[in-house]
Coordinates of C-alpha atoms in Angstrom, one line a residue:
M1 CA 227.2 170.1 256.4
Q2 CA 226.8 173.6 255.1
R3 CA 224.5 174.7 252.4
Q4 CA 224.1 178.3 251.3
A5 CA 220.8 179.7 252.5
G6 CA 218.4 180.3 249.8
S7 CA 220.3 178.3 247.2
K8 CA 218.3 177.2 244.2
R9 CA 218.4 174.0 242.3
P10 CA 217.8 174.0 238.5
T11 CA 214.5 172.9 237.1
V12 CA 214.2 169.3 235.9
A13 CA 213.6 168.3 232.4
W14 CA 210.5 166.1 232.6
R15 CA 210.1 163.1 230.3
K16 CA 206.8 164.3 229.0
P17 CA 205.9 167.6 227.3
A18 CA 205.8 169.7 230.4
I19 CA 205.9 172.9 228.4
A20 CA 202.5 172.3 226.9
A21 CA 201.2 171.6 230.4
L22 CA 202.7 174.7 231.7
M23 CA 201.2 176.8 228.9
A24 CA 197.9 175.3 229.6
G25 CA 198.4 176.1 233.3
L26 CA 199.3 179.7 232.4
L27 CA 196.1 180.1 230.4
T28 CA 194.2 178.8 233.3
F29 CA 195.8 181.3 235.6
T30 CA 194.8 184.2 233.3
T31 CA 191.2 183.4 234.2
A32 CA 190.5 181.5 237.3
C33 CA 191.0 178.0 238.7
S34 CA 188.7 176.1 241.0
Y35 CA 189.8 174.8 244.3
F36 CA 188.6 171.4 245.2
G37 CA 186.6 170.7 248.3
G38 CA 187.5 174.0 249.9
G39 CA 184.8 174.0 252.5
S40 CA 182.1 176.5 251.9
N41 CA 184.2 178.6 249.5
S42 CA 182.8 178.8 246.0
A43 CA 185.0 178.5 242.9
S44 CA 184.5 182.2 242.1
E45 CA 186.0 183.0 245.5
N46 CA 189.2 181.1 244.7
T47 CA 190.6 182.9 241.7
T48 CA 194.3 182.6 240.9
P49 CA 196.0 185.7 239.3
V50 CA 198.6 185.3 236.6
K51 CA 201.4 186.2 239.0
Q52 CA 200.7 183.1 241.0
A53 CA 202.2 181.0 238.2
S54 CA 205.6 182.6 238.7
A55 CA 208.5 180.3 239.1
D56 CA 210.3 182.9 241.2
E57 CA 207.9 183.2 244.1
P58 CA 207.0 180.4 246.6
G59 CA 203.5 179.4 245.8
W60 CA 202.4 178.8 249.4
K61 CA 202.6 182.6 250.1
V62 CA 199.7 183.3 247.6
D63 CA 197.0 181.9 249.8
T64 CA 197.3 181.4 253.6
A65 CA 193.6 181.0 254.4
P66 CA 192.9 178.3 257.0
I67 CA 192.7 174.8 255.6
T68 CA 193.0 171.4 257.2
F69 CA 194.5 168.4 255.3
D70 CA 194.1 164.8 256.3
W71 CA 197.5 163.1 256.3
Y72 CA 197.8 159.4 256.4
M73 CA 201.0 158.0 258.0
N74 CA 201.4 154.3 257.2
F75 CA 203.2 153.6 260.5
S76 CA 201.2 152.4 263.4
W77 CA 203.9 153.5 265.9
Y78 CA 203.9 157.1 264.8
T79 CA 202.9 159.3 267.8
G80 CA 203.4 162.8 266.4
T81 CA 199.7 163.2 265.7
D82 CA 198.9 166.2 267.9
W83 CA 199.4 168.9 265.3
G84 CA 198.5 172.3 266.7
K85 CA 199.4 171.6 270.3
D86 CA 203.2 172.3 270.1
I87 CA 204.9 175.5 269.2
T88 CA 206.3 174.4 265.9
S89 CA 203.0 173.2 264.4
Q90 CA 201.3 176.3 265.7
Y91 CA 203.8 178.5 264.0
V92 CA 203.6 176.6 260.7
T93 CA 199.8 176.9 260.7
K94 CA 200.0 180.6 261.6
K95 CA 202.4 181.2 258.7
T96 CA 200.8 179.0 256.0
G97 CA 197.2 178.6 257.1
V98 CA 197.6 174.8 256.9
S99 CA 196.6 172.5 259.7
I100 CA 197.1 168.7 259.6
N101 CA 194.8 166.0 260.8
F102 CA 197.1 162.9 261.0
I103 CA 195.6 159.5 260.4
V104 CA 197.5 156.5 261.8
P105 CA 196.5 152.8 261.5
A106 CA 195.6 151.2 264.9
G107 CA 196.8 147.8 263.8
N108 CA 198.2 146.3 260.6
E109 CA 199.3 149.0 258.3
N110 CA 198.9 147.0 255.1
E111 CA 195.4 146.0 255.9
K112 CA 194.4 149.6 256.6
L113 CA 195.9 151.0 253.5
N114 CA 194.7 148.2 251.3
T115 CA 191.2 148.8 252.5
M116 CA 191.5 152.4 251.6
I117 CA 192.9 151.6 248.2
A118 CA 190.1 149.1 247.6
S119 CA 187.6 151.9 248.4
G120 CA 189.2 154.1 245.8
K121 CA 189.4 157.0 248.2
L122 CA 192.5 158.2 250.1
P123 CA 193.2 161.0 252.5
D124 CA 194.8 164.2 251.1
F125 CA 198.4 163.2 251.8
I126 CA 199.9 159.7 252.2
T127 CA 203.3 159.0 253.7
I128 CA 204.6 155.4 253.2
G129 CA 207.8 153.5 253.0
W130 CA 209.1 153.7 249.4
G131 CA 209.4 149.9 249.1
E132 CA 205.8 149.1 249.9
D133 CA 203.7 147.4 247.2
A134 CA 200.9 149.9 248.0
V135 CA 203.0 152.6 246.2
K136 CA 202.6 150.9 242.9
K137 CA 199.0 150.0 243.6
M138 CA 198.2 153.7 244.2
I139 CA 200.0 154.8 241.1
E140 CA 198.6 152.1 238.8
G141 CA 195.2 152.6 240.2
K142 CA 195.4 156.4 239.4
L143 CA 194.6 157.1 243.1
V144 CA 197.4 159.7 243.4
L145 CA 198.3 162.8 241.4
P146 CA 201.4 163.5 239.4
L147 CA 203.4 166.0 241.4
N148 CA 205.0 167.5 238.2
E149 CA 201.6 168.2 236.7
L150 CA 200.4 169.8 239.9
A151 CA 203.6 171.9 239.9
D152 CA 203.1 172.9 236.3
Q153 CA 199.6 174.0 236.9
Y154 CA 199.6 175.5 240.4
D155 CA 203.2 176.0 241.7
P156 CA 206.2 176.1 239.3
Y157 CA 208.3 177.1 242.2
F158 CA 208.1 173.5 243.3
L159 CA 210.8 172.8 240.8
K160 CA 213.1 175.3 242.5
V161 CA 213.1 173.5 245.8
T162 CA 213.1 169.9 244.7
D163 CA 216.2 168.0 243.7
P164 CA 216.3 167.0 240.0
A165 CA 218.2 163.8 240.9
K166 CA 215.4 162.7 243.2
L167 CA 212.7 163.6 240.8
S168 CA 214.5 161.7 238.0
W169 CA 214.9 158.7 240.3
Y170 CA 211.2 158.6 241.1
T171 CA 210.0 159.3 237.5
Q172 CA 207.7 156.5 236.4
P173 CA 207.5 155.0 232.9
D174 CA 204.6 157.4 232.1
G175 CA 207.0 160.3 232.7
N176 CA 205.3 161.5 235.9
V177 CA 206.5 161.7 239.5
Y178 CA 204.0 160.7 242.1
G179 CA 206.0 160.9 245.3
Y180 CA 208.8 162.8 246.9
P181 CA 211.2 161.1 249.4
N182 CA 212.4 162.1 252.9
A183 CA 215.9 161.4 254.2
S184 CA 217.2 161.1 250.7
S185 CA 220.8 161.5 249.6
S186 CA 221.9 161.1 246.0
P187 CA 225.4 159.8 245.2
A188 CA 226.3 163.5 244.6
D189 CA 225.1 164.3 248.1
F190 CA 227.2 161.5 249.4
A191 CA 230.3 162.8 247.6
K192 CA 229.6 166.3 249.1
Y193 CA 228.5 165.4 252.7
G194 CA 229.5 161.7 253.0
A195 CA 232.3 162.3 255.5
D196 CA 229.7 163.4 258.0
Y197 CA 227.1 160.7 257.3
V198 CA 226.3 158.2 260.0
S199 CA 224.3 155.0 259.8
N200 CA 221.3 154.0 261.9
Q201 CA 222.5 150.4 262.1
V202 CA 224.3 149.5 265.3
F203 CA 225.1 146.7 267.7
V204 CA 224.7 148.0 271.2
V205 CA 225.1 146.7 274.7
R206 CA 224.0 148.0 278.0
K207 CA 227.0 150.0 279.2
D208 CA 227.1 149.1 282.9
M209 CA 226.5 145.4 282.3
Y210 CA 229.0 145.2 279.5
E211 CA 231.7 146.9 281.5
A212 CA 231.0 144.7 284.6
L213 CA 231.5 141.6 282.4
G214 CA 235.0 142.9 281.4
K215 CA 234.0 144.3 278.0
P216 CA 233.9 140.9 276.2
D217 CA 234.8 140.6 272.5
M218 CA 231.5 139.7 270.8
R219 CA 232.8 139.6 267.2
T220 CA 233.1 135.8 267.1
P221 CA 230.4 133.2 267.6
E222 CA 232.1 131.9 270.6
G223 CA 232.7 135.3 272.2
F224 CA 229.1 136.3 271.3
L225 CA 227.5 133.3 273.0
K226 CA 229.8 133.6 276.0
A227 CA 228.9 137.2 276.6
L228 CA 225.1 136.5 276.4
E229 CA 225.6 133.6 278.8
M230 CA 227.6 135.7 281.3
A231 CA 225.1 138.5 281.1
K232 CA 222.2 136.1 281.9
E233 CA 224.1 134.5 284.8
K234 CA 225.2 137.8 286.4
Y235 CA 221.9 139.7 285.7
P236 CA 219.1 137.2 285.7
Q237 CA 216.6 140.0 286.4
V238 CA 216.4 143.7 285.8
N239 CA 214.2 145.5 288.3
G240 CA 212.3 142.3 289.0
Q241 CA 211.8 141.4 285.3
P242 CA 213.8 138.7 283.4
L243 CA 216.8 139.9 281.5
I244 CA 216.5 139.6 277.7
P245 CA 220.0 138.8 276.5
L246 CA 219.5 139.8 272.9
G247 CA 217.0 142.3 271.3
L248 CA 216.1 142.4 267.6
H249 CA 213.7 144.2 265.4
E250 CA 210.2 142.7 265.3
F251 CA 209.5 139.6 263.3
T252 CA 207.0 140.3 260.5
E253 CA 205.4 138.1 257.8
N254 CA 208.5 138.8 255.6
G255 CA 211.3 138.3 258.1
N256 CA 213.4 140.5 260.5
Y257 CA 215.5 143.5 259.6
S258 CA 218.1 142.7 262.3
L259 CA 218.7 139.2 260.9
E260 CA 218.8 140.1 257.3
G261 CA 220.5 143.3 256.0
Y262 CA 221.7 144.5 259.4
L263 CA 223.5 141.2 260.2
Q264 CA 224.8 140.8 256.7
N265 CA 226.2 144.3 256.8
F266 CA 228.0 143.6 260.0
L267 CA 229.5 140.5 258.4
N268 CA 230.7 142.6 255.4
I269 CA 228.8 140.3 253.0
P270 CA 229.0 141.8 249.5
M271 CA 225.9 143.1 247.6
E272 CA 227.3 142.1 244.2
Q273 CA 230.2 140.2 242.8
N274 CA 231.6 140.9 239.3
G275 CA 228.6 143.0 238.4
K276 CA 226.1 140.3 239.4
L277 CA 223.8 140.7 242.4
Y278 CA 224.9 138.4 245.2
D279 CA 222.5 136.1 247.1
R280 CA 223.5 137.2 250.6
L281 CA 221.1 134.7 252.2
T282 CA 223.2 131.8 251.1
D283 CA 226.5 133.2 252.2
P284 CA 228.4 130.8 254.4
E285 CA 229.3 133.5 257.0
Y286 CA 225.7 134.5 257.2
L287 CA 224.5 130.9 257.8
R288 CA 227.3 130.4 260.3
W289 CA 225.9 133.3 262.4
L290 CA 222.2 132.2 262.0
K291 CA 223.4 128.8 263.4
T292 CA 225.1 130.7 266.2
L293 CA 221.7 132.3 267.1
R294 CA 220.1 128.9 266.8
Q295 CA 222.6 127.6 269.4
A296 CA 221.9 130.7 271.5
N297 CA 218.2 129.7 271.6
Q298 CA 219.1 126.1 272.4
E299 CA 221.1 127.3 275.4
G300 CA 218.2 129.5 276.6
L301 CA 219.8 132.8 275.5
L302 CA 217.0 133.9 273.2
A303 CA 214.0 135.1 275.1
K304 CA 210.5 134.2 273.7
D305 CA 209.7 137.9 273.8
I306 CA 211.8 138.6 270.7
F307 CA 209.6 136.4 268.5
I308 CA 206.3 138.0 269.5
D309 CA 207.0 141.6 270.6
K310 CA 206.0 144.5 268.4
R311 CA 207.7 147.9 268.5
A312 CA 205.6 149.3 271.4
Q313 CA 206.5 146.4 273.6
M314 CA 210.2 146.6 272.7
E315 CA 210.3 150.3 273.5
E316 CA 208.8 149.7 276.9
K317 CA 211.5 147.0 277.6
I318 CA 214.3 149.2 276.3
S319 CA 213.2 152.0 278.6
Q320 CA 213.4 149.4 281.5
G321 CA 216.9 148.5 280.4
R322 CA 215.9 144.8 280.1
Y323 CA 218.0 144.0 277.0
F324 CA 221.7 143.2 277.4
A325 CA 222.5 143.6 273.7
M326 CA 220.6 144.7 270.6
L327 CA 221.2 144.5 266.9
Y328 CA 218.9 147.5 266.2
Q329 CA 218.4 150.9 264.7
R330 CA 219.6 153.6 267.1
S331 CA 217.1 156.3 266.1
D332 CA 214.2 153.9 267.1
F333 CA 215.0 154.2 270.8
S334 CA 216.2 157.7 271.3
A335 CA 213.4 158.6 273.8
Q336 CA 214.1 155.5 275.8
Q337 CA 217.8 156.1 275.7
N338 CA 217.2 159.6 277.1
A339 CA 215.1 158.2 279.9
L340 CA 217.8 155.7 280.8
Y341 CA 220.4 158.4 280.8
A342 CA 218.4 160.6 283.1
H343 CA 218.0 157.8 285.5
D344 CA 221.6 156.5 285.4
P345 CA 224.1 157.5 282.7
N346 CA 225.8 154.1 283.1
S347 CA 222.6 152.2 282.2
V348 CA 222.4 153.5 278.6
Y349 CA 223.2 151.5 275.5
I350 CA 226.6 152.0 273.7
A351 CA 227.7 150.8 270.3
V352 CA 230.4 148.1 270.2
D353 CA 231.9 145.8 267.6
G354 CA 229.4 143.1 267.2
P355 CA 229.1 140.0 264.9
A356 CA 231.9 139.9 262.3
D357 CA 233.1 137.6 259.6
A358 CA 235.9 135.1 260.0
K359 CA 238.5 137.8 259.1
L360 CA 237.1 140.2 261.7
D361 CA 236.5 142.8 259.0
A362 CA 234.8 146.1 260.0
P363 CA 231.1 146.2 259.1
V364 CA 229.9 148.1 256.0
L365 CA 226.7 149.9 257.0
N366 CA 224.0 151.5 255.0
G367 CA 224.0 155.2 254.8
P368 CA 221.3 157.5 253.3
S369 CA 220.4 156.6 249.8
I370 CA 218.6 158.4 247.0
S371 CA 215.4 156.4 247.7
G372 CA 215.3 157.8 251.2
W373 CA 213.0 156.3 253.8
T374 CA 209.5 157.3 252.9
L375 CA 207.5 158.7 250.0
T376 CA 204.8 161.3 250.3
L377 CA 202.1 161.3 247.7
I378 CA 199.0 163.5 247.1
S379 CA 195.6 161.8 246.7
K380 CA 193.4 162.3 243.7
N381 CA 190.7 163.1 246.3
V382 CA 192.7 165.9 247.8
K383 CA 190.4 168.7 248.9
D384 CA 192.5 171.5 247.3
K385 CA 195.1 170.6 244.7
A386 CA 196.8 174.0 244.6
R387 CA 197.2 174.3 248.4
A388 CA 198.4 170.7 248.6
I389 CA 201.3 171.1 246.1
R390 CA 202.2 174.5 247.6
F391 CA 202.3 173.1 251.1
L392 CA 204.5 170.3 249.9
E393 CA 206.7 172.8 248.2
Y394 CA 206.9 174.8 251.5
I395 CA 208.0 171.8 253.7
I396 CA 210.5 170.6 251.1
S397 CA 212.0 174.1 250.8
E398 CA 214.9 175.3 253.0
E399 CA 212.5 177.7 254.7
G400 CA 210.1 175.0 255.5
Q401 CA 212.9 172.7 256.6
R402 CA 214.1 175.4 259.0
D403 CA 210.6 176.0 260.4
L404 CA 209.9 172.4 261.0
Y405 CA 213.4 171.6 262.4
M406 CA 214.1 174.8 264.4
G407 CA 210.5 175.9 265.3
E408 CA 209.5 179.6 265.8
P409 CA 212.1 182.3 265.6
G410 CA 212.5 184.1 268.9
V411 CA 210.6 181.4 270.7
T412 CA 212.5 178.2 270.2
Y413 CA 215.6 179.6 268.6
D414 CA 217.6 182.8 268.1
M415 CA 219.9 183.8 265.2
V416 CA 223.5 183.7 266.2
N417 CA 226.1 184.8 263.6
D418 CA 223.4 184.3 260.9
K419 CA 222.7 180.8 262.0
P420 CA 219.6 179.6 263.9
V421 CA 220.5 178.2 267.3
F422 CA 218.1 176.6 269.8
K423 CA 217.5 178.6 273.0
P424 CA 219.3 177.0 276.0
E425 CA 216.2 175.8 277.7
V426 CA 214.9 174.3 274.4
L427 CA 218.2 172.5 273.8
K428 CA 218.3 171.3 277.4
L429 CA 214.9 169.6 277.0
L430 CA 215.8 168.1 273.6
N431 CA 218.9 166.5 275.2
S432 CA 217.2 165.3 278.4
D433 CA 213.5 164.4 277.6
R434 CA 212.6 163.9 273.9
S435 CA 209.0 163.1 274.7
A436 CA 208.5 166.3 276.6
F437 CA 210.4 168.2 273.9
D438 CA 208.1 166.9 271.2
A439 CA 205.0 167.7 273.3
K440 CA 206.1 171.3 274.0
Y441 CA 208.2 172.4 271.1
G442 CA 207.6 169.9 268.3
A443 CA 210.8 170.7 266.4
S444 CA 213.9 168.7 265.4
H445 CA 212.1 166.3 263.1
K446 CA 209.0 165.5 265.1
Y447 CA 207.3 166.0 261.8
W448 CA 209.6 164.1 259.6
M449 CA 207.4 163.5 256.5
E450 CA 209.8 165.4 254.2
M451 CA 212.8 165.9 256.4
D452 CA 216.0 166.6 254.4
T453 CA 218.9 166.0 256.6
N454 CA 221.3 167.5 254.0
I455 CA 219.6 170.8 254.8
T456 CA 218.8 170.5 258.5
D457 CA 222.3 169.2 259.5
Q458 CA 223.7 172.7 259.0
W459 CA 221.5 173.7 262.0
K460 CA 221.8 170.5 264.0
P461 CA 223.2 171.0 267.5
E462 CA 226.4 169.2 268.3
S463 CA 225.6 165.7 269.4
V464 CA 225.8 164.9 273.1
E465 CA 225.7 161.8 275.1
P466 CA 224.0 159.3 275.2
F467 CA 223.7 159.7 271.4
K468 CA 227.1 160.9 270.3
Q469 CA 228.9 157.7 271.0
M470 CA 226.6 155.6 268.8
E471 CA 226.8 158.1 266.0
D472 CA 230.6 158.4 266.1
W473 CA 230.9 154.6 266.1
T474 CA 229.3 154.4 262.6
K475 CA 231.5 157.0 261.0
G476 CA 233.9 155.6 258.5
K477 CA 231.7 152.5 258.3
T478 CA 228.9 154.1 256.4
V479 CA 228.5 153.8 252.6
S480 CA 226.0 154.7 249.8
R481 CA 224.1 151.8 248.3
S482 CA 221.6 153.7 246.2
E483 CA 222.1 151.4 243.2
F484 CA 220.7 148.5 245.2
D485 CA 217.4 150.3 246.0
Q486 CA 214.1 149.5 244.3
L487 CA 215.2 146.2 242.8
N488 CA 212.2 144.1 244.0
P489 CA 209.2 143.6 241.7
T490 CA 206.0 144.9 243.2
G491 CA 202.3 144.8 242.4
N492 CA 200.5 142.0 240.5
S493 CA 203.2 141.4 237.9
P494 CA 204.3 137.7 237.6
E495 CA 207.6 138.5 239.3
G496 CA 205.9 140.6 242.0
I497 CA 203.6 137.7 242.9
I498 CA 206.5 135.3 243.0
N499 CA 208.6 137.7 245.1
T500 CA 205.7 138.1 247.6
K501 CA 205.4 134.3 248.0
I502 CA 209.1 133.9 248.5
S503 CA 209.2 136.8 251.1
Q504 CA 206.4 135.3 253.0
L505 CA 208.1 131.9 252.9
W506 CA 211.2 133.4 254.4
G507 CA 209.1 135.1 257.0
K508 CA 207.9 131.7 258.1
T509 CA 211.3 130.0 257.8
L510 CA 213.5 132.4 259.6
P511 CA 212.0 131.9 263.2
Q512 CA 211.9 128.2 262.5
L513 CA 215.7 128.2 261.8
L514 CA 216.4 129.9 265.1
L515 CA 214.1 127.5 266.9
A516 CA 215.5 124.4 265.3
S517 CA 216.7 121.7 267.8
S518 CA 219.9 121.0 266.0
D519 CA 222.2 122.2 263.2
S520 CA 221.0 119.3 261.1
Q521 CA 217.4 120.3 261.5
F522 CA 218.5 123.9 260.6
D523 CA 220.1 122.6 257.4
Q524 CA 217.0 120.6 256.4
L525 CA 214.7 123.6 257.0
F526 CA 217.0 125.9 255.0
Q527 CA 217.3 123.4 252.1
D528 CA 213.5 123.1 252.1
Y529 CA 213.3 126.9 251.8
L530 CA 215.8 127.0 248.9
S531 CA 213.9 124.3 247.1
K532 CA 210.5 125.9 247.5
R533 CA 211.7 129.4 246.4
D534 CA 213.2 127.8 243.3
Q535 CA 209.9 126.1 242.6
Y536 CA 208.1 129.4 243.1
G537 CA 210.2 131.0 240.3
L538 CA 213.2 132.6 242.0
A539 CA 215.1 132.7 238.7
K540 CA 212.5 135.1 237.3
V541 CA 212.7 137.4 240.3
Q542 CA 216.6 137.4 240.1
A543 CA 216.5 138.2 236.4
Y544 CA 214.2 141.1 237.1
Q545 CA 216.4 142.4 239.9
Q546 CA 219.5 142.2 237.9
A547 CA 217.9 144.1 235.1
E548 CA 216.7 146.8 237.5
Y549 CA 220.2 146.9 239.0
E550 CA 221.7 147.6 235.6
K551 CA 219.2 150.4 235.1
N552 CA 220.0 151.9 238.5
K553 CA 223.7 152.0 237.7
E554 CA 223.0 153.7 234.4
K555 CA 220.6 156.3 236.1
L556 CA 223.2 157.0 238.7
N557 CA 226.2 157.0 236.3
I558 CA 227.9 154.2 238.2
Q559 CA 230.4 152.2 236.2

């Protein structure tokens, strides 16, 4: 995926009178502007000359005095919190003056963030999954600042490095944009780079066990159950610990990723039919496979661990090679995969054809979408508005992407034929011990808050084992589904309240379905779920989702 270095994107036409705001900003720049909470510095010490309003010069270069921002990551598992200890973060701080104090919740993310929202005070930056209810709460509560207004006032160059399609996608009804996504790819990006896109969604098996069992076909319910049974019989223990025949994402109050979108994608279940959103949960193929998993539990092939383990426990068990098979996200166990490969290349996990529909169709897997993965927002309490929007501009820009992905020139990489290339010792550590690489070098998306893979893939080293096989397996099966993003109502709207109740009902029902003692009990539990969601007001939620789907197609120019 090549992109010309230094390429510029056109400015976006905001839905509110941005020109007036820009003129106001220019008038402000002719005198001075106050920085907020800038330590002991007084307002008179923080004057901003007219030239700083230029749309032709990166705003971050204007002021590189030391400053530390508090950055909240709404992911309890995030471990990259040691800013300033690795070469990449040291280089970025030396270059921009910005240091980061990461804040990560110790327990439940929603509880932590809701507590902060209730207090009315948030850290300088917030990075959160785009689909979280808290995004709407922060915007409606005026706890976060419009990025477009910050750009107009402090850093017009922001509009040169951001993608108009992404800004338009995240423009709110009030005409403002409050968050910018990472890992985002518009349909236009997909048309340009799509042949190289890979999906994170995989069905994997432990290579040595799978091959010793004769590479069983696991596409049918019968073959799937037989393979789990053979694995448990042949390998009852792994290094003195019980084998876990099947691994899944963790169960939450709203369900389980592996047993919803992932499984449905493997079964090639449509997202829509004849222009109407399709209720994938009621698809006969999907229910057939949920019943297969119910039978697996009845036969002792689902370990109790999978119902209670969180990500930290799962990572430990993956590193021990205790799972035979997993319906999982490959990027979530890269460090563990590296450790297994270093110990024994045959003990790694490889992607294979997993659960399939009755026709044995190939899976249709989610690729990158315009919504991306997370949103980063700037708090109204930010200690320095100008420095905040300028630092965001920097890390979104191609220069910032290169710095955070490649590290420090001459230290972590060299220029070879006008292209940054990791030094041999750096690349060796990246491919052999991700944890050690992160601690020492901190490059290659350790700091992924605004990673743009459409930019960084032009510098990405060629994939090697044990990762290449999984990536290659998803090629040709990966599609764009941007039009199906952001369909769910959020917040305290009537539809949002109903949808929350239905989601939590599903979160309680799903494990019960797998633990049912018979197919008849499964059917009864599922019918109870369908009846209750209808009583809650499912029809209102579906009408809302259909309307949003139509809007998305219009925004994305999809016929």
